[in-house]
Short mmCIF file of C-alpha atoms and ligand atoms in Angstrom, two decimals:
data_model
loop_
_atom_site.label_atom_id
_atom_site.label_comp_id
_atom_site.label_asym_id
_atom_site.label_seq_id
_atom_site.Cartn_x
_atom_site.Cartn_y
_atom_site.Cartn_z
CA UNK A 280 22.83 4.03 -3.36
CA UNK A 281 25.33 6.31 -4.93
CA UNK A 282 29.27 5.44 -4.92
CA UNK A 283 32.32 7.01 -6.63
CA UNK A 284 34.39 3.92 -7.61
CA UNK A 285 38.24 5.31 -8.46
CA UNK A 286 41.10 3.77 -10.20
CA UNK A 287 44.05 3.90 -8.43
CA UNK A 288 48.14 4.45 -9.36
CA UNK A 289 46.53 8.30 -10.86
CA UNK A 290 49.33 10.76 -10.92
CA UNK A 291 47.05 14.21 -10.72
CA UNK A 292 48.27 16.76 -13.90
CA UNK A 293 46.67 20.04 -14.73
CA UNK A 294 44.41 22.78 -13.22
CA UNK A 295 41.70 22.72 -11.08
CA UNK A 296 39.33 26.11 -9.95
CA UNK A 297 38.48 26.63 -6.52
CA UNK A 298 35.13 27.20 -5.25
CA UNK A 299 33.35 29.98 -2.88
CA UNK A 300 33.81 28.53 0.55
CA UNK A 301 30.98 27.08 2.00
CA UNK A 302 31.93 27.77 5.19
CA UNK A 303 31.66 31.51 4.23
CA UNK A 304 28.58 31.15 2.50
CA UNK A 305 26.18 29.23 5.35
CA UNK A 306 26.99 32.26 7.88
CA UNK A 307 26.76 34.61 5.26
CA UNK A 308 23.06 33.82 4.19
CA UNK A 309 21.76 33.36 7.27
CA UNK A 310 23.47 37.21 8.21
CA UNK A 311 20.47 38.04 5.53
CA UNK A 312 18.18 37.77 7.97
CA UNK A 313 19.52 40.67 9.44
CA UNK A 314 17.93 43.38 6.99
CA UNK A 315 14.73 43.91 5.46
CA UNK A 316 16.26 44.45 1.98
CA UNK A 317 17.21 42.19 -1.07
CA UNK A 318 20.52 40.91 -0.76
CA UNK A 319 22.54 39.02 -3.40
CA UNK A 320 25.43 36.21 -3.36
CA UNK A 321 27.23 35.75 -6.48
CA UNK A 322 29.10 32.58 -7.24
CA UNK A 323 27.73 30.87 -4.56
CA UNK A 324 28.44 26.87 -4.81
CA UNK A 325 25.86 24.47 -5.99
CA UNK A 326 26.52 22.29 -2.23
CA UNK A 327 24.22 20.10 -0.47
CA UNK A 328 24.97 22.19 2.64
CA UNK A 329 23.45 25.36 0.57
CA UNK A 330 20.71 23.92 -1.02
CA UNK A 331 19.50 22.82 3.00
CA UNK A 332 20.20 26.48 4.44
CA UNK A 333 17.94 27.11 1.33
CA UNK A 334 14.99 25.00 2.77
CA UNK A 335 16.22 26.88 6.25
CA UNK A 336 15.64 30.09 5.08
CA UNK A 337 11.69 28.82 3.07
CA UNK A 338 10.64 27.32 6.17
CA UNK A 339 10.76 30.36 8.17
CA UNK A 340 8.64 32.42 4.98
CA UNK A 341 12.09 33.86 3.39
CA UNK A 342 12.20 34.31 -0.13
CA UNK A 343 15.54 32.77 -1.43
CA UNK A 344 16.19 32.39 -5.26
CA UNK A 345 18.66 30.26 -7.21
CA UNK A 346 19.47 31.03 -10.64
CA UNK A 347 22.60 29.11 -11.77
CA UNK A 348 25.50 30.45 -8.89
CA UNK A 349 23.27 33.51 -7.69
CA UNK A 350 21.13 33.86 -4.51
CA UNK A 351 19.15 36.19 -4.35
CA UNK A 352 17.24 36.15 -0.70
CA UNK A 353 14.50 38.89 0.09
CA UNK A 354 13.78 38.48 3.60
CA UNK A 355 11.82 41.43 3.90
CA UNK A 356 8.96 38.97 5.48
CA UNK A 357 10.03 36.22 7.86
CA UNK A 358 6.94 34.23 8.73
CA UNK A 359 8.31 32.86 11.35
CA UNK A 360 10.67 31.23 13.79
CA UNK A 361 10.57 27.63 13.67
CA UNK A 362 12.77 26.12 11.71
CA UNK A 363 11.35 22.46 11.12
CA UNK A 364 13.68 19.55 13.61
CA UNK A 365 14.67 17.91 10.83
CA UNK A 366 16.50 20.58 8.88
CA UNK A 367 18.10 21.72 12.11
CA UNK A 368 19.25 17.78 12.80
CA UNK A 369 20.26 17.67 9.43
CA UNK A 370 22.52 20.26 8.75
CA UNK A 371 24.67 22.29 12.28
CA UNK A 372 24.80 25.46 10.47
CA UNK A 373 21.44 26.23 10.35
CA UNK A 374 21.90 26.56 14.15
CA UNK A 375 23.38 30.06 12.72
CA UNK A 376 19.96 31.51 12.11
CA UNK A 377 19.43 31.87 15.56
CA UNK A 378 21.41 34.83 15.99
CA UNK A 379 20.10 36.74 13.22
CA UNK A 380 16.31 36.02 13.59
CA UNK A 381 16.87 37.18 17.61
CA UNK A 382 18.46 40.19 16.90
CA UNK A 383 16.02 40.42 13.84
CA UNK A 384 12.31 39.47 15.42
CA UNK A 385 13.28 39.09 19.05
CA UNK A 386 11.99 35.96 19.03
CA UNK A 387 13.23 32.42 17.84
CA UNK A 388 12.80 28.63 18.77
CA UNK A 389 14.75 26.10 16.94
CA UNK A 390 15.77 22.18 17.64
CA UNK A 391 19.39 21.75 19.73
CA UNK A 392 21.48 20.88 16.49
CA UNK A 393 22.66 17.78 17.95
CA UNK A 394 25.66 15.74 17.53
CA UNK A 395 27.13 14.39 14.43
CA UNK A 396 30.33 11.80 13.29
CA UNK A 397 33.22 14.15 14.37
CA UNK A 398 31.33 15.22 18.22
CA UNK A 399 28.64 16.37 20.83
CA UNK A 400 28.91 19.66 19.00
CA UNK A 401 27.21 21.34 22.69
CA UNK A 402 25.76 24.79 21.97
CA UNK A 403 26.75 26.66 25.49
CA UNK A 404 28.97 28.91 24.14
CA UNK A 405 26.31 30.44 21.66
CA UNK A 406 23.34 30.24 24.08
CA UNK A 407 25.96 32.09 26.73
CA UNK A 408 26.60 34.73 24.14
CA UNK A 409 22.80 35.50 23.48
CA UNK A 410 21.87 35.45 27.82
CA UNK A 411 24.72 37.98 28.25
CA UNK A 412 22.80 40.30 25.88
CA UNK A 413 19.76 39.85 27.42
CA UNK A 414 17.63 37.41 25.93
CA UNK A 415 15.56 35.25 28.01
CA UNK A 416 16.59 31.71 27.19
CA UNK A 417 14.34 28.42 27.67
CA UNK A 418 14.98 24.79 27.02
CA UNK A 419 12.11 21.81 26.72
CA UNK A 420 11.36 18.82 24.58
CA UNK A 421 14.85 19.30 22.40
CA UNK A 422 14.07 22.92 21.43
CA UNK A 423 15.60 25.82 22.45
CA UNK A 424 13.51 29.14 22.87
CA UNK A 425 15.42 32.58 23.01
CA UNK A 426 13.37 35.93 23.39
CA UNK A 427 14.03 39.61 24.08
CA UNK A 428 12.18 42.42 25.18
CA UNK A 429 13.10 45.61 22.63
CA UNK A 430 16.65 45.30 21.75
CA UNK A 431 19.44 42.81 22.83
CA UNK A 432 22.16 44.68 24.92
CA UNK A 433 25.78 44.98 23.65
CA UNK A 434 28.40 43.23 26.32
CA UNK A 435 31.48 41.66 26.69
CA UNK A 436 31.44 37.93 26.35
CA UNK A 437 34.24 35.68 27.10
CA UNK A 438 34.48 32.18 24.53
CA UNK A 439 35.93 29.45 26.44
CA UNK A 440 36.77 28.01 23.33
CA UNK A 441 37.31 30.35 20.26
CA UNK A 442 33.95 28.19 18.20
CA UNK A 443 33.91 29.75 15.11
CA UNK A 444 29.83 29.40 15.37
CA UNK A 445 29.81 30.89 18.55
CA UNK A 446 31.52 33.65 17.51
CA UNK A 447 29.70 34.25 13.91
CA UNK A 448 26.19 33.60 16.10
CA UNK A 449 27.17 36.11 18.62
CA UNK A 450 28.70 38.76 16.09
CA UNK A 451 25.45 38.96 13.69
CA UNK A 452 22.88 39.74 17.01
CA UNK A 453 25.59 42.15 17.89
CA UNK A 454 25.06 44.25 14.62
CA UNK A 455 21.66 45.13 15.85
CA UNK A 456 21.95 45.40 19.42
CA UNK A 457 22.26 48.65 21.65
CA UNK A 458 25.91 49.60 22.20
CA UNK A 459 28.85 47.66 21.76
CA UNK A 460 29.72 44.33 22.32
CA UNK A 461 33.00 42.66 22.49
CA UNK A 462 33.81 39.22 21.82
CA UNK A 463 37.10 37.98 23.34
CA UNK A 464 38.79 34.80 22.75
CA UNK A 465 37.10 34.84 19.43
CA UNK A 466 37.77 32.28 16.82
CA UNK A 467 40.42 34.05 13.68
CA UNK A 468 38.91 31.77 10.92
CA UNK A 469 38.53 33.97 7.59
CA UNK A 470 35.37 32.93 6.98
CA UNK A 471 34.92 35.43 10.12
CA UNK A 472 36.34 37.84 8.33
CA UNK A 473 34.67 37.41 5.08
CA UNK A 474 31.61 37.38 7.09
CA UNK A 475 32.20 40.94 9.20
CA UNK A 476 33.11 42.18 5.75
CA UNK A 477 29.64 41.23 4.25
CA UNK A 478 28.29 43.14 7.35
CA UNK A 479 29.87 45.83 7.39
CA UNK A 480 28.97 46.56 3.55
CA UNK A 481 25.36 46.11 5.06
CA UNK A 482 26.44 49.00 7.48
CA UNK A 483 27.11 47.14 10.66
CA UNK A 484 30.22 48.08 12.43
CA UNK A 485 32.72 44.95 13.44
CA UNK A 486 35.84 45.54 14.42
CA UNK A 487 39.08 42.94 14.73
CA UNK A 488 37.78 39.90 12.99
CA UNK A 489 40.82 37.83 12.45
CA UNK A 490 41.94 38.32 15.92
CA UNK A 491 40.55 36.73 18.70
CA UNK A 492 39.19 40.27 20.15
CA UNK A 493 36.22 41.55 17.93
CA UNK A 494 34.47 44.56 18.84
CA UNK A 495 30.91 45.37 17.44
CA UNK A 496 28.82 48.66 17.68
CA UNK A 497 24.86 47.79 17.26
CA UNK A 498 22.98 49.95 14.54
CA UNK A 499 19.44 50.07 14.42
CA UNK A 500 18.98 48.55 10.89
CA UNK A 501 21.26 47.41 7.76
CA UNK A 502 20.99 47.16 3.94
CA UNK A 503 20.91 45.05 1.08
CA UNK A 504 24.07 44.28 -0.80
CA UNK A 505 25.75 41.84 -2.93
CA UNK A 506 28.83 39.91 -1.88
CA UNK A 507 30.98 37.38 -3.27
CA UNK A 508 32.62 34.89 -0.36
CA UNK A 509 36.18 34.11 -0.02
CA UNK A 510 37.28 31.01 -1.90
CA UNK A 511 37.40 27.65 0.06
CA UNK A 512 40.34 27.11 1.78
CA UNK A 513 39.86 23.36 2.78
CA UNK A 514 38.61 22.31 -0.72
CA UNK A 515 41.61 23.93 -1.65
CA UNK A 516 43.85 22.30 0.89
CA UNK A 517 41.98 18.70 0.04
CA UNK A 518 43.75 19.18 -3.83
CA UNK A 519 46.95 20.35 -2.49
CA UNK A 520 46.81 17.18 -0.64
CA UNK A 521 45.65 15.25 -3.41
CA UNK A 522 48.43 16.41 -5.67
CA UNK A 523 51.35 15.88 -3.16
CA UNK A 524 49.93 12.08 -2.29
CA UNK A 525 49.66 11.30 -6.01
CA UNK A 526 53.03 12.10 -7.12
CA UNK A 527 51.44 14.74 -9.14
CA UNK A 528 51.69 18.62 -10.44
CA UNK A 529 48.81 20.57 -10.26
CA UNK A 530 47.92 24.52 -10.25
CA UNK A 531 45.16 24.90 -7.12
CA UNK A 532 43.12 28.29 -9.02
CA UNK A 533 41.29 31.17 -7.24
CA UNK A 534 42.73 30.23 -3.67
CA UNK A 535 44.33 33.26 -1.33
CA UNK A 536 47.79 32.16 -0.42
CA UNK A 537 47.84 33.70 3.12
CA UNK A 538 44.81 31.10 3.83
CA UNK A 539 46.82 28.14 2.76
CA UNK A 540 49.47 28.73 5.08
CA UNK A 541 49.01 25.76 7.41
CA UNK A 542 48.75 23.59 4.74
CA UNK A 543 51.86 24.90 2.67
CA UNK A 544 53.86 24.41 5.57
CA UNK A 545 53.83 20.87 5.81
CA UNK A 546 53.70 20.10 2.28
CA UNK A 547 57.16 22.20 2.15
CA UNK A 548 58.02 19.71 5.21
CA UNK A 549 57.10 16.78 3.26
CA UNK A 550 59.26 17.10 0.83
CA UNK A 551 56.54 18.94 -1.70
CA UNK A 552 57.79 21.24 -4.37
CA UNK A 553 55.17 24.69 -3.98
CA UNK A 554 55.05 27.45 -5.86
CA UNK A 555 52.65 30.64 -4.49
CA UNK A 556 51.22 33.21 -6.94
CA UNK A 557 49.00 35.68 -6.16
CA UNK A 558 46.08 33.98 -6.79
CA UNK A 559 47.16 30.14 -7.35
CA UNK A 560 49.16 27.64 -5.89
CA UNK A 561 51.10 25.03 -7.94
CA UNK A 562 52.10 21.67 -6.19
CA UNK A 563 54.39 19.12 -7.54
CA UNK A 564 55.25 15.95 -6.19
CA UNK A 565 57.09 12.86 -6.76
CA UNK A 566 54.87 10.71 -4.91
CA UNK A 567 57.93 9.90 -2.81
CA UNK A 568 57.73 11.75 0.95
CA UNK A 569 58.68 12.49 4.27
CA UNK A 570 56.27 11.59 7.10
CA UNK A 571 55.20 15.07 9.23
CA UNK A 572 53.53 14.98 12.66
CA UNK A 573 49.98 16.84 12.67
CA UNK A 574 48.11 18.81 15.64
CA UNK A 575 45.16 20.43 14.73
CA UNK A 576 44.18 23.68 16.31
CA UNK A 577 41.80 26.69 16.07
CA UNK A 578 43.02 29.26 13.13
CA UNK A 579 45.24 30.22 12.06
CA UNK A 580 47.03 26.70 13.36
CA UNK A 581 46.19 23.20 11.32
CA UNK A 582 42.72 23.22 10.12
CA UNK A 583 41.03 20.38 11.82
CA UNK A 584 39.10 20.25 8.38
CA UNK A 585 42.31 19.05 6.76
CA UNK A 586 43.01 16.31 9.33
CA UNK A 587 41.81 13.55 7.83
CA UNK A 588 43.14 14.50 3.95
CA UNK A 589 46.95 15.23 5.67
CA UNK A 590 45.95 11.18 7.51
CA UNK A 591 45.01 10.03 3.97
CA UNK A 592 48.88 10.97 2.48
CA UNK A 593 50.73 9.76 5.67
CA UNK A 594 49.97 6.59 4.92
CA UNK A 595 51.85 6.48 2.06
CA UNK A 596 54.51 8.29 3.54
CA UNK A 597 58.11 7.30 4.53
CA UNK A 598 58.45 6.88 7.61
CA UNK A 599 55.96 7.27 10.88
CA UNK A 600 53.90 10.68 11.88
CA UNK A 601 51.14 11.11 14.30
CA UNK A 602 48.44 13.55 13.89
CA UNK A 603 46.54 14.71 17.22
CA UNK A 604 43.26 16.20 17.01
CA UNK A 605 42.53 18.62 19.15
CA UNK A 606 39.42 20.28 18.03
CA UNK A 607 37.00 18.03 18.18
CA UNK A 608 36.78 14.83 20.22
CA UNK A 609 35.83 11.87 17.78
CA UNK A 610 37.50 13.31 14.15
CA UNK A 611 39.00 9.49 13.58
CA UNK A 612 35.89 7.59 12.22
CA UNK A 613 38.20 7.51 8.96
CA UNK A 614 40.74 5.76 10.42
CA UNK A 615 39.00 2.25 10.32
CA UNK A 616 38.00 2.97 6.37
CA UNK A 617 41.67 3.85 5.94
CA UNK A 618 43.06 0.64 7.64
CA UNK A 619 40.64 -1.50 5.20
CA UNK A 620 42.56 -0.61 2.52
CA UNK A 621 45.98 -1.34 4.28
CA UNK A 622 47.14 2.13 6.34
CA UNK A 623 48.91 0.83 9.65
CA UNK A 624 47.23 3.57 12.24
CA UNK A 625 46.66 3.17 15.67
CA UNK A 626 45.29 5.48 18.09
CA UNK A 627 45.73 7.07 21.40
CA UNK A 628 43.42 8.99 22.82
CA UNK A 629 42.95 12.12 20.33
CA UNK A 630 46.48 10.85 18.87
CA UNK A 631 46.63 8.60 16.04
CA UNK A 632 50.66 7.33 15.22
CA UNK A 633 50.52 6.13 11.29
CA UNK A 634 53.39 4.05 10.04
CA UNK A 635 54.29 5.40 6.72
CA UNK A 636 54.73 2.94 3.50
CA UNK A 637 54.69 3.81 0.18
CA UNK A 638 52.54 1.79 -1.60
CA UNK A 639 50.88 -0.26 0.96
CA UNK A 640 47.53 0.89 0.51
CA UNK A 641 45.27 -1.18 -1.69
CA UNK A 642 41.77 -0.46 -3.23
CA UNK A 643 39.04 -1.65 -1.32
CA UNK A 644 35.27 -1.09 -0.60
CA UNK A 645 35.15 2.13 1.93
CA UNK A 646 32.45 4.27 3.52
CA UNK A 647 32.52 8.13 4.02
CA UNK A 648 32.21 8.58 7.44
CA UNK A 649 32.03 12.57 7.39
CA UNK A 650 32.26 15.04 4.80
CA UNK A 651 36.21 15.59 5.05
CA UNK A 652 36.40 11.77 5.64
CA UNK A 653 35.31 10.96 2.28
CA UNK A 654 37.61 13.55 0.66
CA UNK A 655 40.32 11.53 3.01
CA UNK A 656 39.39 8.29 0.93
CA UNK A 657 39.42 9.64 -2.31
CA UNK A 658 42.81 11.12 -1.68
CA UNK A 659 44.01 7.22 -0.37
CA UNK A 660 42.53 5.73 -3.35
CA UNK A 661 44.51 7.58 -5.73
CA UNK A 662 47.63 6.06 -4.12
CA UNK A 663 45.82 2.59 -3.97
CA UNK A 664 46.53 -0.24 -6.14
CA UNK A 665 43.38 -1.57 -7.71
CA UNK A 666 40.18 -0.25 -7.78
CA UNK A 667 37.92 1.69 -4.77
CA UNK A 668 34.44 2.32 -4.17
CA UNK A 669 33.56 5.05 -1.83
CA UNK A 670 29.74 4.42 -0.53
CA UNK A 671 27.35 7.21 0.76
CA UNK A 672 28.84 9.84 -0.53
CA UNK A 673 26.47 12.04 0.12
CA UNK A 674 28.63 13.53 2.98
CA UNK A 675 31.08 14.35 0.17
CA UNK A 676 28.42 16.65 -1.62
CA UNK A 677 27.57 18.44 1.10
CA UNK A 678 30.83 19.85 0.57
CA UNK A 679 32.53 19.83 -2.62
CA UNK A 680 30.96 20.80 -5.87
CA UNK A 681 30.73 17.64 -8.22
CA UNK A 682 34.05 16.26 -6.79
CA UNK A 683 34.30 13.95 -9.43
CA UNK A 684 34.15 16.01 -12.21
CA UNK A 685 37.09 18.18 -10.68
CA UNK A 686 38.98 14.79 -10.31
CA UNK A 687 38.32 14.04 -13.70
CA UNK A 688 39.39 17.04 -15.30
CA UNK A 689 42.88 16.23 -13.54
CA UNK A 690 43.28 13.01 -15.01
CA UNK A 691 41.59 10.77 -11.90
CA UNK A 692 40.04 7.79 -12.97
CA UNK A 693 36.74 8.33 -10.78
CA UNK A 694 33.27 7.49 -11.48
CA UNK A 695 29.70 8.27 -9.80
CA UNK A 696 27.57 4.96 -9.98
CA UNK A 697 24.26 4.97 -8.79
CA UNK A 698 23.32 1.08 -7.60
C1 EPZ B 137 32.80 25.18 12.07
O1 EPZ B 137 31.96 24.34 12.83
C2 EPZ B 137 32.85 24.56 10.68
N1 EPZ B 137 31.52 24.53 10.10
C3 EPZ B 137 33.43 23.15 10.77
O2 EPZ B 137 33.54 22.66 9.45
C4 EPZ B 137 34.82 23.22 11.38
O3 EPZ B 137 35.33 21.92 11.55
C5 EPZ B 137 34.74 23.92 12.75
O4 EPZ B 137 34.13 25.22 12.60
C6 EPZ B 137 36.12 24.12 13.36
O5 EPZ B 137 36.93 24.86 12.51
C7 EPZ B 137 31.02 25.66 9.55
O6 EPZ B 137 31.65 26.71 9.54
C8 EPZ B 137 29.66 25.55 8.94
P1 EPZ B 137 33.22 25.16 16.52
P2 EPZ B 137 31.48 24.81 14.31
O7 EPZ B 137 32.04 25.79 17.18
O8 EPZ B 137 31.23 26.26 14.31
C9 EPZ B 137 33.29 23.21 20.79
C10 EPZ B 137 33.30 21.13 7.71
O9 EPZ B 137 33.88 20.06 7.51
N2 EPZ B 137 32.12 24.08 21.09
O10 EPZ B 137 34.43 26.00 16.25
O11 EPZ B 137 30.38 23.91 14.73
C11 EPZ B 137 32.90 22.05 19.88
O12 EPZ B 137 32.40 20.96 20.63
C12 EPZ B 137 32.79 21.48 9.09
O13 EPZ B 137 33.12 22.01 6.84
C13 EPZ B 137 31.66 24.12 22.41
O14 EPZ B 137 32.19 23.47 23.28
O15 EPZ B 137 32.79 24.49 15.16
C14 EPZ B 137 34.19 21.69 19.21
O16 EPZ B 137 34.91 20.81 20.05
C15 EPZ B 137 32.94 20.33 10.04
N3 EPZ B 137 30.57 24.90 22.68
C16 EPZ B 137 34.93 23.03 19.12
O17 EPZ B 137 34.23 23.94 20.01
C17 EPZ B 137 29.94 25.64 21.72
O18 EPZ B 137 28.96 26.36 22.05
C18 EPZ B 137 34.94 23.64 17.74
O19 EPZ B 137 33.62 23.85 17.37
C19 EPZ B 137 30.42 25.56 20.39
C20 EPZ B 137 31.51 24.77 20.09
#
């Protein structure tokens, strides 16, 4: 079993480069689907997450090279559309095929994603976006089957939540479909936006993305192109964090400021010396600072992907906060890794109140719970006195490229043992 064992007491010192988010980049190569032609991603981030949208992408006949950080995917023959249970179960964003190969073949039958550590993770809002365009939609035996006679329909769909999934599904079967199709109460995230950007290079026509009305006019086929995504905002956000709990003073490269917002906002409320350049962020801490309260929301509010880094630093904190999560309805399993090392949380209901002391946490055995979760514990055991070991950190690859390398190069004490 692989575990990252870190020293604690590390004051963070230096500069650290951002990757291509990966939340940008899953959407992005399933939206490949879309045309016939070669398409290519540059700087695309050696992740778990990739490398199984990769085995997505094979197991429906797609060819999709790696060499180094380019992708090149020709997916000028898709042999079919079944992706395999397992690669569904394994990772939710392969769910984001389905809109593409629909729009695409006008056929598709993949595995119900299922739930995962942070929630049910339910599907309606997709499969409502696809019936309002007119595909016939079937469920049995844990698949889903979605078909269409000629071309799916633009419309007007309504999200009762603004899913960013929903709303990327729904947006890349709208780039094919017959007239237009809005999208209101859409999700704002900028991966949204990075990903109408891609299409629209491609030739589709999306309208509003980074609002939460999108309007799309269907074309009857797109191009190859080459794209570089946006960089990753929450990797970013987990150093920021990092820095700020560790009493250190770091320069965050490659990040776009306007992204960070959220997060800069309650660093400045912690106490947190930032400065913004164009395309870096420098954070400088004592290691001394004031508790903030927390409420995750949809974009451009608190990324609920930065809840459990933001729990990691209140610990240490002066003085009590409470962080609410509102996105999704079981985002605490890192609460009872936290408390083993010494953080006083309790919860209620989707609120957890944490009582602030600086230096009460302690290094301790831990597990990653979730992919942010682990980043959470890394970030606590940098504050920690003594010595942690974070076990299966595979959750933390899925998301961050060689996280302890990055650490490293910052002065962390952290080590990858395989037992
Ligand atoms: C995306 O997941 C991200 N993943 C998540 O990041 C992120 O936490 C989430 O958006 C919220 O920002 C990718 O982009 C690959 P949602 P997604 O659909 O699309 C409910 C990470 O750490 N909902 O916006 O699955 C759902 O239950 C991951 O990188 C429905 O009710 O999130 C949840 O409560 C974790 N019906 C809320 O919406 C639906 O049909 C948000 O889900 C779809 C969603």
């Amino acid at each position: 079993m692989t575990k990252l064992v870190i020293e604690g007491k590390t004051r963070l010192q230096g500069v650290v480069k951002i990757s291509t988010a990966k939340n940008a980049i899953l959407p992005i190569i399933a939206a490949t689907l879309l045309t016939g032609e070669e398409c290519q991603l540059d700087e695309v981030s050696d992740l778990e997450d990739v490398k199984t949208m990769k085995e997505v992408m094979d197991s429906i006949g797609v060819d999709i090279n790696c060499d180094k950080d380019k992708l090149t995917v020709n997916p000028g023959k898709i042999k079919g559309n079944e992706p395999p249970y397992e690669l569904i179960r394994k990772m939710r964003a392969s769910f984001l095929i389905m809109g593409p190969l629909l729009a695409r073949t006008g056929k598709v039958k993949i595995s119900l994603p299922g739930g995962c550590a942070i929630g049910s993770r339910p599907i309606d809002l997709h499969l409502k976006g696809f019936a309002a365009m007119g595909a016939s939609i079937s469920l049995g035996h844990g698949y889903i089957e979605a078909q269409t006679q000629g071309r799916l329909q633009g419309k007007s769909i309504y999200l009762d939540f603004p899913s960013v999934g929903a709303t990327e599904n729904i947006m890349m079967a709208a780039c094919l479909a017959d007239g237009i199709t809005i999208i209101e109460n859409a999700a704002e995230e900028p991966e949204i936006v990075d990903l109408a950007n891609f299409l629209n290079k491609m030739g589709a026509k999306v309208r509003g993305t980074g609002t939460d009305i999108i309007r799309i006019e269907g074309v009857k086929e797109l191009n190859g192109v080459s794209h570089t995504a946006i960089p990753d905002r929450i990797e970013a956000g987990s150093f920021m964090v990092a820095a700020a709990a560790s009493g250190g003073d770091v320069l965050i490269d490659y990040v776009i400021p306007d992204h960070m917002r959220p997060i800069t906002a309650k660093l400045k409320e912690m106490g947190v010396h930032i400065e913004e350049y164009e395309r870096s962020i420098r954070v400088k801490s004592t290691g001394i600072f004031n508790s903030v309260d927390i409420k995750t929301l949809p974009y451009p509010g608190f990324p609920t992907d930065m809840q459990a880094q933001m729990m990691a630093a209140m610990c240490s904190a002066e003085g009590t906060s409470m962080i609410t999560e509102t996105v999704f309805e079981n985002r605490f399993m890192h609460i009872d890794e936290l408390k083993r090392m010494g953080a006083k949380i309790k919860v209620h209901g989707r609120s957890a109140i944490i009582e602030g002391t600086p230096g009460i946490l302690t290094g301790s055995k831990v597990k990653a719970t979730d992919l942010r979760a682990g980043a959470a514990l890394l970030i606590a055991s940098l504050c920690a006195e003594g010595q942690t070991e974070i076990s299966d950190v595979y959750h933390i690859d899925r998301g961050y490229v060689s996280i302890e390398d990055k650490f490293s190069k910052l002065g962390a004490k952290v080590y990858r043992i395989e037992e």
